[in-house]
mmCIF file of N, CA and C in Angstrom:
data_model
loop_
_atom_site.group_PDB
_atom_site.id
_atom_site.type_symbol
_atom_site.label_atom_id
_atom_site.label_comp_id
_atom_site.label_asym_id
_atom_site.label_seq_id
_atom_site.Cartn_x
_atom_site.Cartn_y
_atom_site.Cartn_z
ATOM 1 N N UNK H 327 -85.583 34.468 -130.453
ATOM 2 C CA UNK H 327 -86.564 33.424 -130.309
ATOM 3 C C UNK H 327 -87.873 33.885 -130.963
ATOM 4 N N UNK H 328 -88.463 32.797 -131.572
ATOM 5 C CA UNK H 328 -89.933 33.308 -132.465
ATOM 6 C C UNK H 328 -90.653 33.091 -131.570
ATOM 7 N N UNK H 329 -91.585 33.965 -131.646
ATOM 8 C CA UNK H 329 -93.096 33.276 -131.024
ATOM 9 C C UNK H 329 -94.252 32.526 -131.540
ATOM 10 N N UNK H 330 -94.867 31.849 -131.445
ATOM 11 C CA UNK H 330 -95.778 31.134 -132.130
ATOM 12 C C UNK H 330 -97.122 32.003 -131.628
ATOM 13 N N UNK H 331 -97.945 32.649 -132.373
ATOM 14 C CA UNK H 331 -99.263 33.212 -131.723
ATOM 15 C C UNK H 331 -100.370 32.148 -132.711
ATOM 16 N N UNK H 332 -101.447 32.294 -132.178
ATOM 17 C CA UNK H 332 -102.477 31.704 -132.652
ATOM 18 C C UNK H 332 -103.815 32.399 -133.370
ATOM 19 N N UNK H 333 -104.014 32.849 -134.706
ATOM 20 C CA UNK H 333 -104.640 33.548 -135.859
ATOM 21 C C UNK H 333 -105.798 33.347 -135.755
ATOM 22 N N UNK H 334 -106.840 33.383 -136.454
ATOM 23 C CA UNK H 334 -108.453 32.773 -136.363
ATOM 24 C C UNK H 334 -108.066 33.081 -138.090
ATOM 25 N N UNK H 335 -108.587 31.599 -138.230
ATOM 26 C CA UNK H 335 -108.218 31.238 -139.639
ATOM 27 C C UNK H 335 -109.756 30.818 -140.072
ATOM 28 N N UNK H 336 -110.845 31.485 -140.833
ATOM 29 C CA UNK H 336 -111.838 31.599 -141.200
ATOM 30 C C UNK H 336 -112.571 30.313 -141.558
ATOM 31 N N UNK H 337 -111.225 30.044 -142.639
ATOM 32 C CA UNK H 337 -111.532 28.653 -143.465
ATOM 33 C C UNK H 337 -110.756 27.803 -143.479
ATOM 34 N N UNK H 338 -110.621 27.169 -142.102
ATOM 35 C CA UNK H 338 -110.739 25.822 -141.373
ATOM 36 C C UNK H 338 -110.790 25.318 -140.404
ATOM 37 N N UNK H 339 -110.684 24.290 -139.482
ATOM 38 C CA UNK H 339 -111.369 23.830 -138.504
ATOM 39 C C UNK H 339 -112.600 24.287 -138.579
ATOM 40 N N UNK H 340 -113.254 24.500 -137.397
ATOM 41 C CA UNK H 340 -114.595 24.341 -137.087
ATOM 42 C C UNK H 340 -114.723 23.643 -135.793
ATOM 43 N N UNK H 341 -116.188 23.442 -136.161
ATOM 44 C CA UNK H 341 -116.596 22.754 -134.519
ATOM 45 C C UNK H 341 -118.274 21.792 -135.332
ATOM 46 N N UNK H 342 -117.716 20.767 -135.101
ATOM 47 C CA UNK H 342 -119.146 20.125 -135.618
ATOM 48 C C UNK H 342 -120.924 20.701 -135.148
ATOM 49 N N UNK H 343 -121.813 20.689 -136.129
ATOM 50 C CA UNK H 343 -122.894 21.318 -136.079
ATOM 51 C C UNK H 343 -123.285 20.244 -135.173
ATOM 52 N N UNK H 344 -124.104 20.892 -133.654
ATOM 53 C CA UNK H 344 -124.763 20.031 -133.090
ATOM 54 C C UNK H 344 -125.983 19.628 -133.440
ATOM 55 N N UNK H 345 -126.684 18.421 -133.046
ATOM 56 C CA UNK H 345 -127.927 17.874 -134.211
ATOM 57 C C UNK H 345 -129.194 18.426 -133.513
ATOM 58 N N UNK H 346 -128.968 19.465 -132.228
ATOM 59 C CA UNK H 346 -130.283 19.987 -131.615
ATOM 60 C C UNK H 346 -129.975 21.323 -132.758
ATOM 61 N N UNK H 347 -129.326 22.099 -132.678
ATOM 62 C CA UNK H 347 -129.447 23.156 -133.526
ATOM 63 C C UNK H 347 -129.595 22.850 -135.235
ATOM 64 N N UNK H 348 -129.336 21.802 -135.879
ATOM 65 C CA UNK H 348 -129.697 21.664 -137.162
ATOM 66 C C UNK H 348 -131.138 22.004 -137.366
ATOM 67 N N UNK H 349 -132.161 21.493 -136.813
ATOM 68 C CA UNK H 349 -133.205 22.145 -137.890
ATOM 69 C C UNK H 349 -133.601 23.492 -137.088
ATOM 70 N N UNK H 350 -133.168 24.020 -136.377
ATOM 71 C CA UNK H 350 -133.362 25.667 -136.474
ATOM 72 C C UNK H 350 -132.350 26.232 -137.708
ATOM 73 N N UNK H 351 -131.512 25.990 -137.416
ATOM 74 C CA UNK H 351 -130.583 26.524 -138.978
ATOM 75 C C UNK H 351 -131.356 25.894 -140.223
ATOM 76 N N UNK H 352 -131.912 25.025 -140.448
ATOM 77 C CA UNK H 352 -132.398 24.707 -141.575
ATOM 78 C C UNK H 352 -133.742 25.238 -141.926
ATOM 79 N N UNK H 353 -134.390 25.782 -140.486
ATOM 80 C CA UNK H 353 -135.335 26.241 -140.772
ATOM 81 C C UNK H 353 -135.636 27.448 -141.346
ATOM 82 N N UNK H 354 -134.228 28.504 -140.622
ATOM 83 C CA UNK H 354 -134.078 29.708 -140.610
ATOM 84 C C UNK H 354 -133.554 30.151 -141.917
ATOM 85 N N UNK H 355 -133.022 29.159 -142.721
ATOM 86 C CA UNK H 355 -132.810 28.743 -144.226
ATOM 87 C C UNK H 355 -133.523 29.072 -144.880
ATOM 88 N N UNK H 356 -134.710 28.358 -144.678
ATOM 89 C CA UNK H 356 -135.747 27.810 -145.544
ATOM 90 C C UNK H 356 -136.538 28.743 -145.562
ATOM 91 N N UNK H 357 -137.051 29.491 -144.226
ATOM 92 C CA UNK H 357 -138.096 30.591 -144.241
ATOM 93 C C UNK H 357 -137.158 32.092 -144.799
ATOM 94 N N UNK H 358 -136.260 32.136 -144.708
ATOM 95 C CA UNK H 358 -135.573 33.105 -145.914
ATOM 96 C C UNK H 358 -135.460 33.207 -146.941
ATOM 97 N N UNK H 359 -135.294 32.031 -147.531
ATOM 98 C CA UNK H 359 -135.423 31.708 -148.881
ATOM 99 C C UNK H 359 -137.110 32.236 -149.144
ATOM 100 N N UNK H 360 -137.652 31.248 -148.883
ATOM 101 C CA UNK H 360 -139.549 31.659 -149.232
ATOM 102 C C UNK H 360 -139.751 32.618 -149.042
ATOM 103 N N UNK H 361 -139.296 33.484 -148.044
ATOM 104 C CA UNK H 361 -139.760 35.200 -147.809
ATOM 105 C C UNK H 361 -138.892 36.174 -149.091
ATOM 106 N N UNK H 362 -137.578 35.437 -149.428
ATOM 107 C CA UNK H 362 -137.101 37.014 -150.072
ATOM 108 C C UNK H 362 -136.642 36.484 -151.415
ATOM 109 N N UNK H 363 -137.221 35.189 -151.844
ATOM 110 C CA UNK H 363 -136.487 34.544 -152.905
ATOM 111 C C UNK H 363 -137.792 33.406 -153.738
ATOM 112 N N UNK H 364 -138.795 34.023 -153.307
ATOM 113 C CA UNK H 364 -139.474 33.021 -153.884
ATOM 114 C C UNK H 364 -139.965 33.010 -155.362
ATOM 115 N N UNK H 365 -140.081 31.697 -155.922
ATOM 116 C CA UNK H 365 -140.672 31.726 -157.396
ATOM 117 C C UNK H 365 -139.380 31.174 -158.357
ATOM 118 N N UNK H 366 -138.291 31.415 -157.176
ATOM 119 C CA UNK H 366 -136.564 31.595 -158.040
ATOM 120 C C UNK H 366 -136.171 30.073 -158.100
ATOM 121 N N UNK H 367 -137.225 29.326 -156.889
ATOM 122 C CA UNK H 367 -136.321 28.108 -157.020
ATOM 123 C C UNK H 367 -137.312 26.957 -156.921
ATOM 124 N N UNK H 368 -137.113 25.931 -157.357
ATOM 125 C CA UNK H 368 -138.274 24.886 -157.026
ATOM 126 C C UNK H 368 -137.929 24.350 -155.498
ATOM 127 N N UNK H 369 -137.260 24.123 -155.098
ATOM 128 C CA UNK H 369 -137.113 23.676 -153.387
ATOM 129 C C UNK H 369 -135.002 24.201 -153.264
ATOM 130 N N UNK H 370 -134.915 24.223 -151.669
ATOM 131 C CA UNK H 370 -133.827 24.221 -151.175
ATOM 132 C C UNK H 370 -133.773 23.182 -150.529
ATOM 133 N N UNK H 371 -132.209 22.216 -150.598
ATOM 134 C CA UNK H 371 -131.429 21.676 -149.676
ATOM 135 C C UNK H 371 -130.924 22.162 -148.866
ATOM 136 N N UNK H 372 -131.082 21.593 -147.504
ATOM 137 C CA UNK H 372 -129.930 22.188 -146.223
ATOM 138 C C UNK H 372 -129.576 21.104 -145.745
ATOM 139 N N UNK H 373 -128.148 20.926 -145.915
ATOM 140 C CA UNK H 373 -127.916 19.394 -145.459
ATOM 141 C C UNK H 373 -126.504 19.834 -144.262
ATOM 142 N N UNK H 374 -126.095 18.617 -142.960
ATOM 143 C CA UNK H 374 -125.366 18.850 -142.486
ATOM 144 C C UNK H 374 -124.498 18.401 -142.690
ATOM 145 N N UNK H 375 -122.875 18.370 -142.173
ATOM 146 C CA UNK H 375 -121.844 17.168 -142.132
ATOM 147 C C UNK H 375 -120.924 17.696 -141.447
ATOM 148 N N UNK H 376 -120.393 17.508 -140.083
ATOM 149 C CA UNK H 376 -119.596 17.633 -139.650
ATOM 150 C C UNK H 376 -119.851 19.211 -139.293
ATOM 151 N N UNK H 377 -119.007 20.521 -139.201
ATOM 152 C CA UNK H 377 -118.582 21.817 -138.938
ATOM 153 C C UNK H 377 -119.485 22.062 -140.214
ATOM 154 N N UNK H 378 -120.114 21.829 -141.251
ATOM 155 C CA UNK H 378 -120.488 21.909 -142.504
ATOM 156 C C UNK H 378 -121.737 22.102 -142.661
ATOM 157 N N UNK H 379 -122.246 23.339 -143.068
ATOM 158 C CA UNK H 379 -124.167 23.032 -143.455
ATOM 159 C C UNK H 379 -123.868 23.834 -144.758
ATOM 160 N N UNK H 380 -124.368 22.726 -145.934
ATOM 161 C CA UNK H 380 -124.126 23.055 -147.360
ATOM 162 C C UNK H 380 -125.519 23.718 -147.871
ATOM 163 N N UNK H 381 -125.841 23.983 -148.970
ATOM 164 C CA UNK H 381 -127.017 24.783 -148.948
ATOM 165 C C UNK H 381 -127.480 24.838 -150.464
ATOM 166 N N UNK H 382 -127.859 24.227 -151.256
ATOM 167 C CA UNK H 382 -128.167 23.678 -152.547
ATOM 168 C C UNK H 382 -129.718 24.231 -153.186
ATOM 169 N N UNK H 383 -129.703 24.864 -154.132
ATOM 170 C CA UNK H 383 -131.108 25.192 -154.922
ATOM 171 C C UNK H 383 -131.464 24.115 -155.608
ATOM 172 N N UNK H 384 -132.411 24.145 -156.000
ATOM 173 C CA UNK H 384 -132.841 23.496 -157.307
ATOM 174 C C UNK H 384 -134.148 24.443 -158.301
ATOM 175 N N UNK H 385 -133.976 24.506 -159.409
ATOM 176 C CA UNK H 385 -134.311 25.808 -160.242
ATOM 177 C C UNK H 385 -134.863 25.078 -161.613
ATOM 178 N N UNK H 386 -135.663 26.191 -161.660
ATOM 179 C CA UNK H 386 -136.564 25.379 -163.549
ATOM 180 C C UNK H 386 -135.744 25.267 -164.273
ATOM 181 N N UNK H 387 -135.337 24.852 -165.207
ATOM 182 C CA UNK H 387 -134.027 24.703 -165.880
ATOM 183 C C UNK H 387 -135.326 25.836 -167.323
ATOM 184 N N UNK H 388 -134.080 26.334 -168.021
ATOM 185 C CA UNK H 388 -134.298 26.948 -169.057
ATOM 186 C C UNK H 388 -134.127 26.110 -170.725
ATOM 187 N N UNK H 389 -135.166 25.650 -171.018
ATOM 188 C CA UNK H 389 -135.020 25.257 -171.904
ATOM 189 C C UNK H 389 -135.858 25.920 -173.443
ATOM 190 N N UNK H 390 -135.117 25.907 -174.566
ATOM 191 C CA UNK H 390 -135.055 26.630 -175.640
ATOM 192 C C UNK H 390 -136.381 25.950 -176.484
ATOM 193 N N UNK H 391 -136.756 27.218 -177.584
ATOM 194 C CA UNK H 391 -137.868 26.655 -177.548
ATOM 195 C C UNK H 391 -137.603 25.568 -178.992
ATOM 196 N N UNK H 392 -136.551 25.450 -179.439
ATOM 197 C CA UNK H 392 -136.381 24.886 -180.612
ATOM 198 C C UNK H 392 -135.746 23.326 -180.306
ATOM 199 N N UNK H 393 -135.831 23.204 -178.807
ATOM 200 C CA UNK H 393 -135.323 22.067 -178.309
ATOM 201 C C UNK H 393 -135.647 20.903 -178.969
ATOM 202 N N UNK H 394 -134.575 20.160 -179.807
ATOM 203 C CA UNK H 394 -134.812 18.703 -180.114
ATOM 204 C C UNK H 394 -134.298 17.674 -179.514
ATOM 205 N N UNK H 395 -135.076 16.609 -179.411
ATOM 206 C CA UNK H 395 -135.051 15.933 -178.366
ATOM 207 C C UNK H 395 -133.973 14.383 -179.393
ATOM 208 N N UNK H 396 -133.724 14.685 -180.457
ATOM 209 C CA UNK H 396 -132.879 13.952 -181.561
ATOM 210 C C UNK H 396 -131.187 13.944 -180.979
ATOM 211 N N UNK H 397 -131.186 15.368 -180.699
ATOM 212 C CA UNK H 397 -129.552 15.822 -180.408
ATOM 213 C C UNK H 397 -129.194 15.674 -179.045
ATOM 214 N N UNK H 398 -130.486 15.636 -178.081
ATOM 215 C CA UNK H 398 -130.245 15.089 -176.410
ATOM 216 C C UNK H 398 -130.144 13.905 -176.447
ATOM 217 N N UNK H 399 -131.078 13.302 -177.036
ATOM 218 C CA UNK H 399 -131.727 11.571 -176.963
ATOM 219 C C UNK H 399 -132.522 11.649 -175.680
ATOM 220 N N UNK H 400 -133.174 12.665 -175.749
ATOM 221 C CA UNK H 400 -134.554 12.338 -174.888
ATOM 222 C C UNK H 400 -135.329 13.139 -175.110
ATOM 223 N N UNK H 401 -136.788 13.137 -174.168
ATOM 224 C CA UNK H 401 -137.911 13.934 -174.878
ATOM 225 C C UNK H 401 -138.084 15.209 -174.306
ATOM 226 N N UNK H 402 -138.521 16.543 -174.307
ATOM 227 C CA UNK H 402 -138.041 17.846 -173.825
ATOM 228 C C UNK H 402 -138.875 17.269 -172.446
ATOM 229 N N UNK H 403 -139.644 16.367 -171.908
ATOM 230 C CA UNK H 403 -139.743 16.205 -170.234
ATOM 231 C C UNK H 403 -139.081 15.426 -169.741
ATOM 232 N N UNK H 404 -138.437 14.587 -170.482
ATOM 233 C CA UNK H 404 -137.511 13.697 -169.650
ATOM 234 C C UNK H 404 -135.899 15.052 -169.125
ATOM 235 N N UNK H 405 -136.155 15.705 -170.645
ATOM 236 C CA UNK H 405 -134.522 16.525 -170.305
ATOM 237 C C UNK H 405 -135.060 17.779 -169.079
ATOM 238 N N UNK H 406 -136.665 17.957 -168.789
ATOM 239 C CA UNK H 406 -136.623 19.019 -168.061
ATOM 240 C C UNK H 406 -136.483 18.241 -166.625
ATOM 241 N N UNK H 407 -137.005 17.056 -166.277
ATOM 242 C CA UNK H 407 -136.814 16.824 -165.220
ATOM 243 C C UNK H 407 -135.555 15.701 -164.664
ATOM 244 N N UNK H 408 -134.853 15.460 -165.342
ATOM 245 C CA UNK H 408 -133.405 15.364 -165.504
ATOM 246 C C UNK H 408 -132.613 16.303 -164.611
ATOM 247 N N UNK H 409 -132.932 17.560 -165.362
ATOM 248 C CA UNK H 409 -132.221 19.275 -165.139
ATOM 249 C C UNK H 409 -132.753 19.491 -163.851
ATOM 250 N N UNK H 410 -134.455 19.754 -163.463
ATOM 251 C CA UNK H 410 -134.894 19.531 -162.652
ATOM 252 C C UNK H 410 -134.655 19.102 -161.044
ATOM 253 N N UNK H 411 -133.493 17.659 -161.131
ATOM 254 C CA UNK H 411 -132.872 17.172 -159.981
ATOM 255 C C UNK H 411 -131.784 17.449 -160.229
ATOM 256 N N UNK H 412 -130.794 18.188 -160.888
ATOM 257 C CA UNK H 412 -129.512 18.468 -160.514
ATOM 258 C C UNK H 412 -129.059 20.061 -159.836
ATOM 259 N N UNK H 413 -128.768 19.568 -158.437
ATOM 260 C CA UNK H 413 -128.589 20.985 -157.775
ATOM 261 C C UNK H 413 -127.668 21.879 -158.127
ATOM 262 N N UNK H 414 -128.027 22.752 -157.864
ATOM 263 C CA UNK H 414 -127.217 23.938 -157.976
ATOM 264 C C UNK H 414 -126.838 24.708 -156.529
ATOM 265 N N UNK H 415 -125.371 23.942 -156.408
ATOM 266 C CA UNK H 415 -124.781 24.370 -154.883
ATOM 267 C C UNK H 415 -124.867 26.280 -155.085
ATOM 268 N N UNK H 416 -124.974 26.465 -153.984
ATOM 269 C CA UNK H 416 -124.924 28.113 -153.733
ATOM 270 C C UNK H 416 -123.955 28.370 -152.755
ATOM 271 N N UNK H 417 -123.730 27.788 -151.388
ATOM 272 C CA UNK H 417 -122.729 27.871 -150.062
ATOM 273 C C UNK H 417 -122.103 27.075 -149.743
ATOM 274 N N UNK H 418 -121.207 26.757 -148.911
ATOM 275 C CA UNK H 418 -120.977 25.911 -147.930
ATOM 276 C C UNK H 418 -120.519 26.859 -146.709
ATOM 277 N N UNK H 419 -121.014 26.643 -145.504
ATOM 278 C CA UNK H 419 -121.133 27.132 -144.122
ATOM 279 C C UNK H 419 -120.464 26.719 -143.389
ATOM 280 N N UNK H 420 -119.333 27.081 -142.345
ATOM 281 C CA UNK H 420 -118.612 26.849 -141.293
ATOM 282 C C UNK H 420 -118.896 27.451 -139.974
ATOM 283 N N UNK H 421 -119.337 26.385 -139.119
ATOM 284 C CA UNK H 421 -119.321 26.485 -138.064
ATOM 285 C C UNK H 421 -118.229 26.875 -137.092
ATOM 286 N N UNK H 422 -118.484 27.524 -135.958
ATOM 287 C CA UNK H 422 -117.669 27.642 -135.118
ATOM 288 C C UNK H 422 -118.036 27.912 -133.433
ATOM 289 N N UNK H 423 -119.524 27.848 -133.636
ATOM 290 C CA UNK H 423 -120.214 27.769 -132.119
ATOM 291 C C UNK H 423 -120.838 28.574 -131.817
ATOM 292 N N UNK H 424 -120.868 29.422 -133.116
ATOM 293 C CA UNK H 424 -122.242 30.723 -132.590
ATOM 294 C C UNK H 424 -122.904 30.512 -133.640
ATOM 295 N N UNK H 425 -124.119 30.337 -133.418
ATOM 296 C CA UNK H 425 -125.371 30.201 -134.658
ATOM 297 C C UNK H 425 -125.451 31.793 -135.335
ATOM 298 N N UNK H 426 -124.883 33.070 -135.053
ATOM 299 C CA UNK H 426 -125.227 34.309 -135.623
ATOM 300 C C UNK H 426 -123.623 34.608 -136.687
ATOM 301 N N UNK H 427 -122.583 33.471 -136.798
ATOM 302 C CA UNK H 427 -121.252 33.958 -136.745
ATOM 303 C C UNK H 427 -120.811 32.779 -137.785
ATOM 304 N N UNK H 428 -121.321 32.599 -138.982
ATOM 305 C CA UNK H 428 -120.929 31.580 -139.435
ATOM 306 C C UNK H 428 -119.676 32.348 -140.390
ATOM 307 N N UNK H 429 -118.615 31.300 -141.223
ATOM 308 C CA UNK H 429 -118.092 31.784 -142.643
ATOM 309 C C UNK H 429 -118.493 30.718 -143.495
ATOM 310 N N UNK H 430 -118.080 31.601 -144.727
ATOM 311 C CA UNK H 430 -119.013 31.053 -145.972
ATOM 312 C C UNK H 430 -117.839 30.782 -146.824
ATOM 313 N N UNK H 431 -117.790 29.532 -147.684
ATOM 314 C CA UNK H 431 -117.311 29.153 -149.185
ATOM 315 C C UNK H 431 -118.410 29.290 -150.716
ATOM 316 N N UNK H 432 -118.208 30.199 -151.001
ATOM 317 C CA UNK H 432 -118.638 30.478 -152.280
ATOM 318 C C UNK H 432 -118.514 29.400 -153.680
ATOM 319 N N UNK H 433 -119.219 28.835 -153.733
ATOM 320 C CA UNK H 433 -119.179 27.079 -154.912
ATOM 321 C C UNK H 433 -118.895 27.794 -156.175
ATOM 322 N N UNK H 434 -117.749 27.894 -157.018
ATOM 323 C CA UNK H 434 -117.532 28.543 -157.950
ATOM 324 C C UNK H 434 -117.460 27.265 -158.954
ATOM 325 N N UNK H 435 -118.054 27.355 -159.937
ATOM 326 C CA UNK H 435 -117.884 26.336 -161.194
ATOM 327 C C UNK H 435 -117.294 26.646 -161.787
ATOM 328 N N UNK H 436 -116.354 27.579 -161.729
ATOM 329 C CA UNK H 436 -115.384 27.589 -163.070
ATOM 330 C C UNK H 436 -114.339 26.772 -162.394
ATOM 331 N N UNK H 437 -113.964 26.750 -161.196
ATOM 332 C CA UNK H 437 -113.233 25.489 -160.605
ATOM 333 C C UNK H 437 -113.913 24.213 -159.930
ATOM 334 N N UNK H 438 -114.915 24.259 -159.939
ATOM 335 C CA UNK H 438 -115.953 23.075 -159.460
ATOM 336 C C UNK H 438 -115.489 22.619 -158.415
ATOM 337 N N UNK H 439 -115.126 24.393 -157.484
ATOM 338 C CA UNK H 439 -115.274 23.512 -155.180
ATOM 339 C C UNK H 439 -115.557 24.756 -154.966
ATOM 340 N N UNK H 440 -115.602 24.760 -153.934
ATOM 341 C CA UNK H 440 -115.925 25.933 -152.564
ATOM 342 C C UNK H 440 -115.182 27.241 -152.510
ATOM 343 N N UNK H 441 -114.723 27.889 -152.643
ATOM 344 C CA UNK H 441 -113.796 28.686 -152.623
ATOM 345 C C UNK H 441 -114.295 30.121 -151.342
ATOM 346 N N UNK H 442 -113.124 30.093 -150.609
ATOM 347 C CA UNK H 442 -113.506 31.031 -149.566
ATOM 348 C C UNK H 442 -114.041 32.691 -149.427
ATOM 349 N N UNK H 443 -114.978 32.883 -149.520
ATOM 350 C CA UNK H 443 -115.573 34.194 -149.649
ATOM 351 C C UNK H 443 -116.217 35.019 -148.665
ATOM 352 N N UNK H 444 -116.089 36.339 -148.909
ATOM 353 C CA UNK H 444 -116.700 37.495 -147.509
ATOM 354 C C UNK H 444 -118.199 37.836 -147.901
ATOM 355 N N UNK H 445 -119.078 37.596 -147.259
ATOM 356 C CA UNK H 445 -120.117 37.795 -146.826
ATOM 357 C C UNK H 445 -120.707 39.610 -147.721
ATOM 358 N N UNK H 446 -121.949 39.594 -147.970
ATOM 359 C CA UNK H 446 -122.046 41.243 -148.702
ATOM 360 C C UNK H 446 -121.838 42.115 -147.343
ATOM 361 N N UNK H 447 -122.066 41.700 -145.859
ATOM 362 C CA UNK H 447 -121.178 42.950 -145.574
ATOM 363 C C UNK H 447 -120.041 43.294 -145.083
ATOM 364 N N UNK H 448 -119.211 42.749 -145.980
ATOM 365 C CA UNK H 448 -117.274 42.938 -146.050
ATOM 366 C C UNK H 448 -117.090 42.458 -145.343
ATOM 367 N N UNK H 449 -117.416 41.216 -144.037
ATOM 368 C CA UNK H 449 -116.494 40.429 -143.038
ATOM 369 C C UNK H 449 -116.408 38.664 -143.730
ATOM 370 N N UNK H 450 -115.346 38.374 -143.234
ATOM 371 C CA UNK H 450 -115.684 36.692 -143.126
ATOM 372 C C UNK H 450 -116.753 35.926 -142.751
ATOM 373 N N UNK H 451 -117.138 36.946 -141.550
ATOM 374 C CA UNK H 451 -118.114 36.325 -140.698
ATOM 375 C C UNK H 451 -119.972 36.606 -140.669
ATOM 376 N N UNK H 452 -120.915 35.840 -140.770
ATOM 377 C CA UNK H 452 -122.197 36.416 -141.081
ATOM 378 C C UNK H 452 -123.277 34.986 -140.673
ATOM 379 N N UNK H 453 -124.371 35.353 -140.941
ATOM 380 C CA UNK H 453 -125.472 34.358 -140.322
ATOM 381 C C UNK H 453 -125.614 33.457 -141.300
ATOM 382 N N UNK H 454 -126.459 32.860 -141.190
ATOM 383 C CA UNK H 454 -126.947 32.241 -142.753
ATOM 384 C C UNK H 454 -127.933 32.601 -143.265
ATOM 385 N N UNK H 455 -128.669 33.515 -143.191
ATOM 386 C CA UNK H 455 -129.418 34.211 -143.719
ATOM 387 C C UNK H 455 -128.569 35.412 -144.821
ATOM 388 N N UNK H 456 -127.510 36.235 -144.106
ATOM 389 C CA UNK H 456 -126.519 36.628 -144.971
ATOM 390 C C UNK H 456 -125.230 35.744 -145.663
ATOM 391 N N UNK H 457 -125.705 34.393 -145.814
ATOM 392 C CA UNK H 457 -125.117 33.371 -146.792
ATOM 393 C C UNK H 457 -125.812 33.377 -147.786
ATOM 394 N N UNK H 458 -126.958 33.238 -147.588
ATOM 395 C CA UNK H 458 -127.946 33.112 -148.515
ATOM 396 C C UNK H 458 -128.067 33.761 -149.179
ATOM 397 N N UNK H 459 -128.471 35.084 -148.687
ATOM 398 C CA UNK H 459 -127.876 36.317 -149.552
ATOM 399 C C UNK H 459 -127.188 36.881 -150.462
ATOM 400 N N UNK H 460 -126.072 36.254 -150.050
ATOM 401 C CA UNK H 460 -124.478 36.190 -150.952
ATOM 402 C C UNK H 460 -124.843 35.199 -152.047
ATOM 403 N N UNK H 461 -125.159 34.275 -151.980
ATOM 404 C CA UNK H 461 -125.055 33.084 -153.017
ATOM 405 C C UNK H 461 -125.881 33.059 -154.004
ATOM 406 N N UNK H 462 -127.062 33.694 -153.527
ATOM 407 C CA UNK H 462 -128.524 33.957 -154.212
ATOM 408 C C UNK H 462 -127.888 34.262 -155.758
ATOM 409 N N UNK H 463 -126.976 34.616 -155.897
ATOM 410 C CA UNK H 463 -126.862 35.245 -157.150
ATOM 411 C C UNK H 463 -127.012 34.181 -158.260
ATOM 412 N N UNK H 464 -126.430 32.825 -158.094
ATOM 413 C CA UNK H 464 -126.950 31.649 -158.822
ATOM 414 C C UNK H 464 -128.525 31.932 -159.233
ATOM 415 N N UNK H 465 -129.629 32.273 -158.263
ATOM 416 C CA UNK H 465 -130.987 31.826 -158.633
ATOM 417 C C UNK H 465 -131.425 33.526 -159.366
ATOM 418 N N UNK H 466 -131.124 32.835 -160.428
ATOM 419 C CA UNK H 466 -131.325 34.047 -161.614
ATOM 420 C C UNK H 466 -132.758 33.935 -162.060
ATOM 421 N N UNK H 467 -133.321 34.566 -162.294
ATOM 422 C CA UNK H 467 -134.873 34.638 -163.371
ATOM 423 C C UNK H 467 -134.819 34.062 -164.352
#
C-alpha cells in the first residue's frame, strides 16, 4: 500500500494577501528600495492579487545619442517617455501567512513569465526585502 504524504510545494497555492497587511508590505517595499537602490529607478510598483504581491520598476530608459526619431516615428521625448511607462517586472511574491516567509518567481524575459527562484540566501523562502534584493539585478546603471 502507498502512502500519500503531503510536501510544501514553494510554488503554488498560497493563501491570499490580507488587505490590512498590504500597505505594510508595500511600504516595507518601498522604503527598501529608496534606502539601498536609489537613483536606479524612477518609481516602484507594488501591486496585490490574490496569494500574489508583484513588484515592478520603472527606470530611465537609455537612449543613444545618435537617436533618430525618422526610424522610431517619434521625437527622442515622445520615445523617452513612452520607455519611461513601460515596467520592468523584477518579482512575483507568494504568500503563505507569514509576512517574514515569502517565495519568489524570478520574471525572466527570455521566456516572458515568472519562473521559480531561491532567494540570495540559498532557501525558497525570504522577506521581501530579500526579493528585492534578488531581482534588483534588472535596475542596472
Amino acid at each position: 500500500m502507498t502512502r500519500k504524504m503531503w510536501v510544501f510545494d514553494p510554488q503554488s497555492g498560497g493563501v491570499k494577501i490580507p488587505d490590512k497587511i498590504q500597505p505594510r508590505i508595500r511600504q516595507r517595499i518601498l522604503t527598501h528600495a529608496d534606502k539601498q537602490y536609489a537613483g536606479k529607478f524612477n518609481r516602484i510598483d507594488v501591486r496585490f492579487r490574490g496569494q500574489f504581491c508583484y513588484i515592478d520598476a520603472y527606470i530611465e530608459p537609455f537612449i543613444a545619442t545618435d537617436f533618430d526619431p525618422l526610424v522610431f516615428g517619434e521625437s527622442r521625448d515622445e520615445y523617452r517617455e513612452r520607455l519611461r511607462n513601460i515596467p520592468t517586472h523584477l518579482c512575483r511574491l507568494r504568500y503563505f501567512g507569514n509576512e517574514e516567509q515569502w517565495t519568489m518567481a524570478f520574471y525572466t524575459y527570455s521566456h516572458d513569465k515568472y519562473e521559480p527562484s531561491v532567494f540570495d540566501n540559498g532557501t525558497w523562502q525570504g522577506t521581501p526585502e530579500e526579493a528585492f534584493d534578488t531581482s534588483s539585478v534588472y535596475l542596472i546603471d
